[in-house]
Amino acid sequence: MLTIDSLTVRLGHRVVIDALSAGFEPGRIELVLGHNGAGKSTLLRAIAGLLRPSGGGVLLDGVDIARRTPSDVARAGVVLVPQGRGIFADLTVAENIRLGMWNTRRLKRGTAQEERARLDEARELFPVLGQLWNTRAGSLSGGQQQQVAIARAFLANPRVLLLDEPSVGLSPKLAELVLSTVASLRRDDRTIVLVEQNVHQALAVADTVAIMRAGVMERHGLAPADIARQDLTTVF
Ligand SMILES: Nc1ncnc2c1ncn2[C@@H]1O[C@H](COP(=O)(O)OP(=O)(O)OP(=O)(O)O)[C@@H](O)[C@H]1O
């Protein structure tokens, strides 16, 4: 269970996350919606340890990880797939994905045999990537590059997977493919927090919805079907 407890993050002189509290449960895809500038990316970056909060806590199963280094947070099992993919264009798909393995090994989260099994699992979950294994990642389509970024995060076997707009810039068809891949990563002991602007497609894979506005979590625990029925301009 990931609990955000009265978290405050300042960027420059601005309070971007304002005493925000929320709970994200394992076994679910928790979708976070909100206007541009509501603070969604900042929240994910703070959870991942990339920003130091000025108040409050980020609790993973009751343990506060808010002021740990990003590598300590990763070691605790929290992995962020940032907006804009962040893959290495000059490396092949296999090399990019093995960076996730390298992390796994470095973080001592599995034996070599377990890691081989996870690599096979990744090729099964992302069949397109299996076919492009030795292709330069920079030459892939946007959707394929996004799959490489998600596959790499998957290999770290995260307890908490934070996804910042994984479908941004993709055609509706590719966005659907990426979001269905996200759905296939759902596991009983894994919390997935998904930030998306592609609201209708994200609602189709989400289990719960939270609405962020101006640095606070205005509502949470909403049913995706209820949100899908509403006029989105009235939702956030
Ligand atoms: N380094 C910074 N210094 C000051 N303000 C910043 C900084 N980075 C971001 N902000 C501001 O913080 C606010 C929240 O930004 P953030 O990127 O978290 O929003 P968001 O909800 O993810 O938006 P979007 O949907 O557009 O990605 C914005 O108003 C932004 O301008």
PDB file of C-alpha atoms and ligand atoms in Angstrom:
ATOM      1  CA  MET A   1       0.000   0.000   0.000  1.00  0.00           C
ATOM      2  CA  LEU A   2       1.338   3.416  -1.026  1.00  0.00           C
ATOM      3  CA  THR A   3       0.128   6.240   1.199  1.00  0.00           C
ATOM      4  CA  ILE A   4       0.776   9.896   0.532  1.00  0.00           C
ATOM      5  CA  ASP A   5       0.488  11.748   3.799  1.00  0.00           C
ATOM      6  CA  SER A   6       0.069  15.516   3.721  1.00  0.00           C
ATOM      7  CA  LEU A   7       2.850  15.829   1.115  1.00  0.00           C
ATOM      8  CA  THR A   8       4.079  19.310   0.225  1.00  0.00           C
ATOM      9  CA  VAL A   9       6.508  19.989  -2.639  1.00  0.00           C
ATOM     10  CA  ARG A  10       7.812  23.442  -3.509  1.00  0.00           C
ATOM     11  CA  LEU A  11       9.420  24.229  -6.858  1.00  0.00           C
ATOM     12  CA  GLY A  12      11.162  27.588  -6.681  1.00  0.00           C
ATOM     13  CA  HIS A  13       8.848  29.732  -4.614  1.00  0.00           C
ATOM     14  CA  ARG A  14       5.724  27.863  -5.705  1.00  0.00           C
ATOM     15  CA  VAL A  15       3.879  25.262  -3.672  1.00  0.00           C
ATOM     16  CA  VAL A  16       3.118  22.728  -6.412  1.00  0.00           C
ATOM     17  CA  ILE A  17       1.945  19.871  -4.159  1.00  0.00           C
ATOM     18  CA  ASP A  18      -0.026  21.290  -1.266  1.00  0.00           C
ATOM     19  CA  ALA A  19      -0.397  18.993   1.777  1.00  0.00           C
ATOM     20  CA  LEU A  20      -1.725  16.268  -0.530  1.00  0.00           C
ATOM     21  CA  SER A  21      -3.009  13.021   0.980  1.00  0.00           C
ATOM     22  CA  ALA A  22      -4.031   9.895  -0.939  1.00  0.00           C
ATOM     23  CA  GLY A  23      -3.819   6.119  -0.775  1.00  0.00           C
ATOM     24  CA  PHE A  24      -2.956   3.805  -3.683  1.00  0.00           C
ATOM     25  CA  GLU A  25      -3.675   0.115  -3.212  1.00  0.00           C
ATOM     26  CA  PRO A  26      -1.920  -2.901  -4.718  1.00  0.00           C
ATOM     27  CA  GLY A  27      -3.693  -5.016  -7.324  1.00  0.00           C
ATOM     28  CA  ARG A  28      -5.129  -1.952  -9.012  1.00  0.00           C
ATOM     29  CA  ILE A  29      -4.459   0.557 -11.722  1.00  0.00           C
ATOM     30  CA  GLU A  30      -5.093   3.887 -10.044  1.00  0.00           C
ATOM     31  CA  LEU A  31      -5.649   6.584 -12.662  1.00  0.00           C
ATOM     32  CA  VAL A  32      -4.806  10.188 -11.721  1.00  0.00           C
ATOM     33  CA  LEU A  33      -6.505  12.834 -13.851  1.00  0.00           C
ATOM     34  CA  GLY A  34      -6.163  16.603 -13.728  1.00  0.00           C
ATOM     35  CA  HIS A  35      -5.637  19.775 -15.742  1.00  0.00           C
ATOM     36  CA  ASN A  36      -2.253  20.703 -17.212  1.00  0.00           C
ATOM     37  CA  GLY A  37      -0.199  22.102 -14.364  1.00  0.00           C
ATOM     38  CA  ALA A  38      -2.271  20.433 -11.603  1.00  0.00           C
ATOM     39  CA  GLY A  39       0.950  18.848 -10.303  1.00  0.00           C
ATOM     40  CA  LYS A  40       0.569  15.245 -11.513  1.00  0.00           C
ATOM     41  CA  SER A  41       4.135  14.830 -12.823  1.00  0.00           C
ATOM     42  CA  THR A  42       5.513  16.575  -9.752  1.00  0.00           C
ATOM     43  CA  LEU A  43       3.641  14.124  -7.516  1.00  0.00           C
ATOM     44  CA  LEU A  44       5.067  11.106  -9.384  1.00  0.00           C
ATOM     45  CA  ARG A  45       8.587  12.571  -9.300  1.00  0.00           C
ATOM     46  CA  ALA A  46       8.291  13.189  -5.558  1.00  0.00           C
ATOM     47  CA  ILE A  47       7.088   9.601  -4.956  1.00  0.00           C
ATOM     48  CA  ALA A  48      10.076   8.331  -6.985  1.00  0.00           C
ATOM     49  CA  GLY A  49      12.479  10.321  -4.788  1.00  0.00           C
ATOM     50  CA  LEU A  50      13.477  12.737  -7.570  1.00  0.00           C
ATOM     51  CA  LEU A  51      12.136  15.753  -5.658  1.00  0.00           C
ATOM     52  CA  ARG A  52      12.574  16.393  -1.972  1.00  0.00           C
ATOM     53  CA  PRO A  53       9.313  17.316  -0.262  1.00  0.00           C
ATOM     54  CA  SER A  54       9.243  20.184   2.192  1.00  0.00           C
ATOM     55  CA  GLY A  55       6.599  18.487   4.309  1.00  0.00           C
ATOM     56  CA  GLY A  56       4.681  15.268   4.795  1.00  0.00           C
ATOM     57  CA  GLY A  57       5.536  11.705   3.847  1.00  0.00           C
ATOM     58  CA  VAL A  58       5.385   8.941   1.231  1.00  0.00           C
ATOM     59  CA  LEU A  59       4.722   5.671   3.001  1.00  0.00           C
ATOM     60  CA  LEU A  60       5.308   2.282   1.429  1.00  0.00           C
ATOM     61  CA  ASP A  61       3.641  -0.320   3.649  1.00  0.00           C
ATOM     62  CA  GLY A  62       3.929   2.146   6.523  1.00  0.00           C
ATOM     63  CA  VAL A  63       7.628   2.994   5.986  1.00  0.00           C
ATOM     64  CA  ASP A  64       8.392   6.619   5.028  1.00  0.00           C
ATOM     65  CA  ILE A  65      10.548   6.734   1.884  1.00  0.00           C
ATOM     66  CA  ALA A  66      10.010  10.451   1.160  1.00  0.00           C
ATOM     67  CA  ARG A  67      13.526  11.656   1.899  1.00  0.00           C
ATOM     68  CA  ARG A  68      15.495   8.717   0.543  1.00  0.00           C
ATOM     69  CA  THR A  69      17.716   8.979  -2.531  1.00  0.00           C
ATOM     70  CA  PRO A  70      16.175   7.953  -5.883  1.00  0.00           C
ATOM     71  CA  SER A  71      18.272   4.754  -5.891  1.00  0.00           C
ATOM     72  CA  ASP A  72      17.078   3.869  -2.372  1.00  0.00           C
ATOM     73  CA  VAL A  73      13.492   4.454  -3.483  1.00  0.00           C
ATOM     74  CA  ALA A  74      14.123   2.213  -6.526  1.00  0.00           C
ATOM     75  CA  ARG A  75      15.621  -0.411  -4.213  1.00  0.00           C
ATOM     76  CA  ALA A  76      12.388  -0.287  -2.204  1.00  0.00           C
ATOM     77  CA  GLY A  77      10.624  -1.277  -5.464  1.00  0.00           C
ATOM     78  CA  VAL A  78       9.288   2.066  -6.742  1.00  0.00           C
ATOM     79  CA  VAL A  79       9.896   2.622 -10.475  1.00  0.00           C
ATOM     80  CA  LEU A  80       8.926   5.673 -12.571  1.00  0.00           C
ATOM     81  CA  VAL A  81       8.442   5.651 -16.348  1.00  0.00           C
ATOM     82  CA  PRO A  82       8.779   9.390 -17.013  1.00  0.00           C
ATOM     83  CA  GLN A  83       6.990  11.378 -19.676  1.00  0.00           C
ATOM     84  CA  GLY A  84       8.946  11.379 -22.938  1.00  0.00           C
ATOM     85  CA  ARG A  85      10.099   7.756 -22.743  1.00  0.00           C
ATOM     86  CA  GLY A  86      13.713   8.267 -21.643  1.00  0.00           C
ATOM     87  CA  ILE A  87      15.156   5.431 -23.669  1.00  0.00           C
ATOM     88  CA  PHE A  88      18.628   5.357 -25.225  1.00  0.00           C
ATOM     89  CA  ALA A  89      18.179   5.948 -28.951  1.00  0.00           C
ATOM     90  CA  ASP A  90      21.604   4.597 -29.926  1.00  0.00           C
ATOM     91  CA  LEU A  91      21.230   1.322 -28.036  1.00  0.00           C
ATOM     92  CA  THR A  92      19.286  -1.644 -29.363  1.00  0.00           C
ATOM     93  CA  VAL A  93      15.945  -2.734 -27.895  1.00  0.00           C
ATOM     94  CA  ALA A  94      17.719  -5.616 -26.131  1.00  0.00           C
ATOM     95  CA  GLU A  95      20.355  -3.303 -24.649  1.00  0.00           C
ATOM     96  CA  ASN A  96      17.724  -0.861 -23.425  1.00  0.00           C
ATOM     97  CA  ILE A  97      15.705  -3.639 -21.850  1.00  0.00           C
ATOM     98  CA  ARG A  98      18.784  -5.200 -20.275  1.00  0.00           C
ATOM     99  CA  LEU A  99      19.351  -1.908 -18.462  1.00  0.00           C
ATOM    100  CA  GLY A 100      16.264  -2.892 -16.480  1.00  0.00           C
ATOM    101  CA  MET A 101      17.942  -6.249 -15.844  1.00  0.00           C
ATOM    102  CA  TRP A 102      21.124  -4.497 -14.798  1.00  0.00           C
ATOM    103  CA  ASN A 103      19.098  -2.522 -12.299  1.00  0.00           C
ATOM    104  CA  THR A 104      17.489  -5.714 -11.070  1.00  0.00           C
ATOM    105  CA  ARG A 105      20.891  -7.333 -10.611  1.00  0.00           C
ATOM    106  CA  ARG A 106      22.365  -4.265  -8.965  1.00  0.00           C
ATOM    107  CA  LEU A 107      19.385  -4.046  -6.667  1.00  0.00           C
ATOM    108  CA  LYS A 108      19.770  -7.744  -5.853  1.00  0.00           C
ATOM    109  CA  ARG A 109      16.095  -8.406  -6.426  1.00  0.00           C
ATOM    110  CA  GLY A 110      16.524 -11.782  -8.103  1.00  0.00           C
ATOM    111  CA  THR A 111      18.838 -14.669  -8.984  1.00  0.00           C
ATOM    112  CA  ALA A 112      20.284 -15.025 -12.499  1.00  0.00           C
ATOM    113  CA  GLN A 113      17.718 -17.760 -13.195  1.00  0.00           C
ATOM    114  CA  GLU A 114      14.834 -15.538 -12.061  1.00  0.00           C
ATOM    115  CA  GLU A 115      16.191 -12.737 -14.224  1.00  0.00           C
ATOM    116  CA  ARG A 116      16.319 -14.998 -17.305  1.00  0.00           C
ATOM    117  CA  ALA A 117      12.729 -16.012 -16.594  1.00  0.00           C
ATOM    118  CA  ARG A 118      11.695 -12.352 -16.357  1.00  0.00           C
ATOM    119  CA  LEU A 119      13.443 -11.574 -19.650  1.00  0.00           C
ATOM    120  CA  ASP A 120      11.452 -14.405 -21.308  1.00  0.00           C
ATOM    121  CA  GLU A 121       8.298 -13.075 -19.670  1.00  0.00           C
ATOM    122  CA  ALA A 122       9.073  -9.579 -21.023  1.00  0.00           C
ATOM    123  CA  ARG A 123       9.439 -10.984 -24.566  1.00  0.00           C
ATOM    124  CA  GLU A 124       6.063 -12.673 -24.166  1.00  0.00           C
ATOM    125  CA  LEU A 125       4.361  -9.576 -22.787  1.00  0.00           C
ATOM    126  CA  PHE A 126       5.876  -7.351 -25.480  1.00  0.00           C
ATOM    127  CA  PRO A 127       5.925  -9.619 -28.561  1.00  0.00           C
ATOM    128  CA  VAL A 128       6.574  -6.701 -30.909  1.00  0.00           C
ATOM    129  CA  LEU A 129       9.810  -6.000 -29.065  1.00  0.00           C
ATOM    130  CA  GLY A 130      10.905  -9.629 -29.387  1.00  0.00           C
ATOM    131  CA  GLN A 131      10.816  -9.160 -33.167  1.00  0.00           C
ATOM    132  CA  LEU A 132      12.791  -5.900 -32.893  1.00  0.00           C
ATOM    133  CA  TRP A 133      15.274  -7.201 -30.290  1.00  0.00           C
ATOM    134  CA  ASN A 134      18.434  -6.083 -32.137  1.00  0.00           C
ATOM    135  CA  THR A 135      17.037  -2.924 -33.736  1.00  0.00           C
ATOM    136  CA  ARG A 136      18.307   0.520 -32.726  1.00  0.00           C
ATOM    137  CA  ALA A 137      15.691   1.928 -30.327  1.00  0.00           C
ATOM    138  CA  GLY A 138      15.893   5.385 -31.954  1.00  0.00           C
ATOM    139  CA  SER A 139      14.523   3.961 -35.200  1.00  0.00           C
ATOM    140  CA  LEU A 140      11.344   2.552 -33.584  1.00  0.00           C
ATOM    141  CA  SER A 141       7.920   4.183 -33.731  1.00  0.00           C
ATOM    142  CA  GLY A 142       6.740   6.264 -30.754  1.00  0.00           C
ATOM    143  CA  GLY A 143       4.506   3.432 -29.534  1.00  0.00           C
ATOM    144  CA  GLN A 144       7.290   0.881 -29.789  1.00  0.00           C
ATOM    145  CA  GLN A 145       9.697   3.189 -27.921  1.00  0.00           C
ATOM    146  CA  GLN A 146       7.078   3.588 -25.203  1.00  0.00           C
ATOM    147  CA  GLN A 147       6.831  -0.198 -24.952  1.00  0.00           C
ATOM    148  CA  VAL A 148      10.631  -0.399 -24.519  1.00  0.00           C
ATOM    149  CA  ALA A 149      10.403   2.086 -21.617  1.00  0.00           C
ATOM    150  CA  ILE A 150       7.583   0.110 -19.979  1.00  0.00           C
ATOM    151  CA  ALA A 151       9.346  -3.235 -20.564  1.00  0.00           C
ATOM    152  CA  ARG A 152      12.475  -1.870 -18.897  1.00  0.00           C
ATOM    153  CA  ALA A 153      10.448  -0.783 -15.861  1.00  0.00           C
ATOM    154  CA  PHE A 154       8.722  -4.188 -15.818  1.00  0.00           C
ATOM    155  CA  LEU A 155      12.102  -5.949 -15.571  1.00  0.00           C
ATOM    156  CA  ALA A 156      12.834  -4.161 -12.308  1.00  0.00           C
ATOM    157  CA  ASN A 157       9.839  -6.113 -10.922  1.00  0.00           C
ATOM    158  CA  PRO A 158       8.363  -3.017  -9.255  1.00  0.00           C
ATOM    159  CA  ARG A 159       6.033  -3.045  -6.258  1.00  0.00           C
ATOM    160  CA  VAL A 160       4.969   0.436  -7.293  1.00  0.00           C
ATOM    161  CA  LEU A 161       4.960   1.355 -10.987  1.00  0.00           C
ATOM    162  CA  LEU A 162       4.463   5.063 -11.740  1.00  0.00           C
ATOM    163  CA  LEU A 163       3.561   5.866 -15.347  1.00  0.00           C
ATOM    164  CA  ASP A 164       3.571   9.492 -16.508  1.00  0.00           C
ATOM    165  CA  GLU A 165       1.440   9.814 -19.648  1.00  0.00           C
ATOM    166  CA  PRO A 166       2.665   6.658 -21.408  1.00  0.00           C
ATOM    167  CA  SER A 167       0.402   7.271 -24.418  1.00  0.00           C
ATOM    168  CA  VAL A 168       1.369  10.908 -25.018  1.00  0.00           C
ATOM    169  CA  GLY A 169       1.908  11.712 -28.691  1.00  0.00           C
ATOM    170  CA  LEU A 170       0.651   8.343 -29.939  1.00  0.00           C
ATOM    171  CA  SER A 171      -2.134   7.618 -32.408  1.00  0.00           C
ATOM    172  CA  PRO A 172      -5.349   6.324 -30.770  1.00  0.00           C
ATOM    173  CA  LYS A 173      -4.527   2.783 -31.942  1.00  0.00           C
ATOM    174  CA  LEU A 174      -0.993   2.820 -30.503  1.00  0.00           C
ATOM    175  CA  ALA A 175      -2.241   4.491 -27.328  1.00  0.00           C
ATOM    176  CA  GLU A 176      -4.684   1.624 -26.889  1.00  0.00           C
ATOM    177  CA  LEU A 177      -1.874  -0.898 -27.398  1.00  0.00           C
ATOM    178  CA  VAL A 178       0.341   0.812 -24.807  1.00  0.00           C
ATOM    179  CA  LEU A 179      -2.488   1.074 -22.271  1.00  0.00           C
ATOM    180  CA  SER A 180      -3.469  -2.557 -22.750  1.00  0.00           C
ATOM    181  CA  THR A 181       0.181  -3.466 -22.075  1.00  0.00           C
ATOM    182  CA  VAL A 182      -0.035  -1.434 -18.870  1.00  0.00           C
ATOM    183  CA  ALA A 183      -3.182  -3.378 -17.944  1.00  0.00           C
ATOM    184  CA  SER A 184      -1.314  -6.670 -18.403  1.00  0.00           C
ATOM    185  CA  LEU A 185       1.236  -5.593 -15.750  1.00  0.00           C
ATOM    186  CA  ARG A 186      -1.461  -5.510 -13.047  1.00  0.00           C
ATOM    187  CA  ARG A 187      -0.588  -7.932 -10.232  1.00  0.00           C
ATOM    188  CA  ASP A 188      -2.038  -8.531  -6.768  1.00  0.00           C
ATOM    189  CA  ASP A 189       1.069  -7.234  -5.036  1.00  0.00           C
ATOM    190  CA  ARG A 190       1.797  -4.322  -7.385  1.00  0.00           C
ATOM    191  CA  THR A 191       0.435  -0.780  -7.247  1.00  0.00           C
ATOM    192  CA  ILE A 192       0.199   0.995 -10.596  1.00  0.00           C
ATOM    193  CA  VAL A 193      -0.317   4.754 -10.605  1.00  0.00           C
ATOM    194  CA  LEU A 194      -1.184   5.981 -14.102  1.00  0.00           C
ATOM    195  CA  VAL A 195      -1.245   9.650 -15.096  1.00  0.00           C
ATOM    196  CA  GLU A 196      -2.962  10.127 -18.469  1.00  0.00           C
ATOM    197  CA  GLN A 197      -4.453  12.878 -20.621  1.00  0.00           C
ATOM    198  CA  ASN A 198      -5.914  10.244 -22.891  1.00  0.00           C
ATOM    199  CA  VAL A 199      -8.870  10.035 -20.549  1.00  0.00           C
ATOM    200  CA  HIS A 200     -11.326   7.671 -22.250  1.00  0.00           C
ATOM    201  CA  GLN A 201      -8.726   5.064 -23.159  1.00  0.00           C
ATOM    202  CA  ALA A 202      -7.194   5.239 -19.680  1.00  0.00           C
ATOM    203  CA  LEU A 203     -10.613   4.843 -18.030  1.00  0.00           C
ATOM    204  CA  ALA A 204     -11.001   1.575 -19.953  1.00  0.00           C
ATOM    205  CA  VAL A 205      -8.023   0.003 -18.114  1.00  0.00           C
ATOM    206  CA  ALA A 206      -8.251   1.772 -14.723  1.00  0.00           C
ATOM    207  CA  ASP A 207      -9.719   0.297 -11.530  1.00  0.00           C
ATOM    208  CA  THR A 208     -10.080   3.601  -9.678  1.00  0.00           C
ATOM    209  CA  VAL A 209      -9.822   7.295 -10.519  1.00  0.00           C
ATOM    210  CA  ALA A 210      -8.440  10.232  -8.545  1.00  0.00           C
ATOM    211  CA  ILE A 211      -8.797  13.867  -9.564  1.00  0.00           C
ATOM    212  CA  MET A 212      -5.992  16.336  -8.893  1.00  0.00           C
ATOM    213  CA  ARG A 213      -6.478  20.070  -8.895  1.00  0.00           C
ATOM    214  CA  ALA A 214      -3.911  22.761  -8.041  1.00  0.00           C
ATOM    215  CA  GLY A 215      -1.649  20.491  -5.992  1.00  0.00           C
ATOM    216  CA  VAL A 216      -4.319  18.678  -3.997  1.00  0.00           C
ATOM    217  CA  MET A 217      -6.142  15.397  -4.523  1.00  0.00           C
ATOM    218  CA  GLU A 218      -9.638  16.728  -4.829  1.00  0.00           C
ATOM    219  CA  ARG A 219     -11.389  13.344  -5.057  1.00  0.00           C
ATOM    220  CA  HIS A 220     -10.238   9.739  -5.090  1.00  0.00           C
ATOM    221  CA  GLY A 221     -11.548   6.202  -5.152  1.00  0.00           C
ATOM    222  CA  LEU A 222     -13.961   7.052  -7.985  1.00  0.00           C
ATOM    223  CA  ALA A 223     -15.312   4.341 -10.299  1.00  0.00           C
ATOM    224  CA  PRO A 224     -14.023   4.659 -13.911  1.00  0.00           C
ATOM    225  CA  ALA A 225     -17.481   3.813 -15.300  1.00  0.00           C
ATOM    226  CA  ASP A 226     -19.016   6.732 -13.374  1.00  0.00           C
ATOM    227  CA  ILE A 227     -16.411   9.170 -14.732  1.00  0.00           C
ATOM    228  CA  ALA A 228     -16.779   7.809 -18.287  1.00  0.00           C
ATOM    229  CA  ARG A 229     -20.508   8.634 -18.203  1.00  0.00           C
ATOM    230  CA  GLN A 230     -19.901  12.266 -17.227  1.00  0.00           C
ATOM    231  CA  ASP A 231     -19.108  15.311 -19.312  1.00  0.00           C
ATOM    232  CA  LEU A 232     -15.342  15.499 -18.701  1.00  0.00           C
ATOM    233  CA  THR A 233     -15.364  19.301 -18.618  1.00  0.00           C
ATOM    234  CA  THR A 234     -17.375  19.026 -15.400  1.00  0.00           C
ATOM    235  CA  VAL A 235     -15.025  16.377 -13.903  1.00  0.00           C
ATOM    236  CA  PHE A 236     -11.822  18.433 -13.668  1.00  0.00           C
TER     237      PHE A 236
HETATM  238  N1  LIG B   1      11.141  23.707 -11.823  1.00  0.00           N
HETATM  239  C1  LIG B   1       9.995  24.350 -11.624  1.00  0.00           C
HETATM  240  N2  LIG B   1       9.938  25.538 -10.978  1.00  0.00           N
HETATM  241  C2  LIG B   1       8.774  26.187 -10.752  1.00  0.00           C
HETATM  242  N3  LIG B   1       7.579  25.691 -11.132  1.00  0.00           N
HETATM  243  C3  LIG B   1       7.557  24.520 -11.784  1.00  0.00           C
HETATM  244  C4  LIG B   1       8.752  23.772 -12.069  1.00  0.00           C
HETATM  245  N4  LIG B   1       8.405  22.630 -12.712  1.00  0.00           N
HETATM  246  C5  LIG B   1       7.061  22.668 -12.836  1.00  0.00           C
HETATM  247  N5  LIG B   1       6.562  23.787 -12.279  1.00  0.00           N
HETATM  248  C6  LIG B   1       5.141  24.172 -12.210  1.00  0.00           C
HETATM  249  O1  LIG B   1       4.483  23.255 -11.363  1.00  0.00           O
HETATM  250  C7  LIG B   1       3.147  23.075 -11.809  1.00  0.00           C
HETATM  251  C8  LIG B   1       2.856  21.583 -11.903  1.00  0.00           C
HETATM  252  O2  LIG B   1       3.607  20.995 -12.938  1.00  0.00           O
HETATM  253  P1  LIG B   1       3.436  19.474 -13.330  1.00  0.00           P
HETATM  254  O3  LIG B   1       4.301  19.200 -14.504  1.00  0.00           O
HETATM  255  O4  LIG B   1       3.596  18.646 -12.131  1.00  0.00           O
HETATM  256  O5  LIG B   1       1.886  19.437 -13.756  1.00  0.00           O
HETATM  257  P2  LIG B   1       1.082  18.308 -14.515  1.00  0.00           P
HETATM  258  O6  LIG B   1      -0.212  18.183 -13.812  1.00  0.00           O
HETATM  259  O7  LIG B   1       1.906  17.093 -14.660  1.00  0.00           O
HETATM  260  O8  LIG B   1       0.870  18.983 -15.917  1.00  0.00           O
HETATM  261  P3  LIG B   1       0.833  18.342 -17.390  1.00  0.00           P
HETATM  262  O9  LIG B   1      -0.455  17.624 -17.473  1.00  0.00           O
HETATM  263  O10 LIG B   1       0.880  19.562 -18.270  1.00  0.00           O
HETATM  264  O11 LIG B   1       2.046  17.474 -17.541  1.00  0.00           O
HETATM  265  C9  LIG B   1       3.030  23.788 -13.140  1.00  0.00           C
HETATM  266  O12 LIG B   1       2.361  25.002 -12.941  1.00  0.00           O
HETATM  267  C10 LIG B   1       4.454  24.055 -13.542  1.00  0.00           C
HETATM  268  O13 LIG B   1       4.566  25.231 -14.275  1.00  0.00           O
END
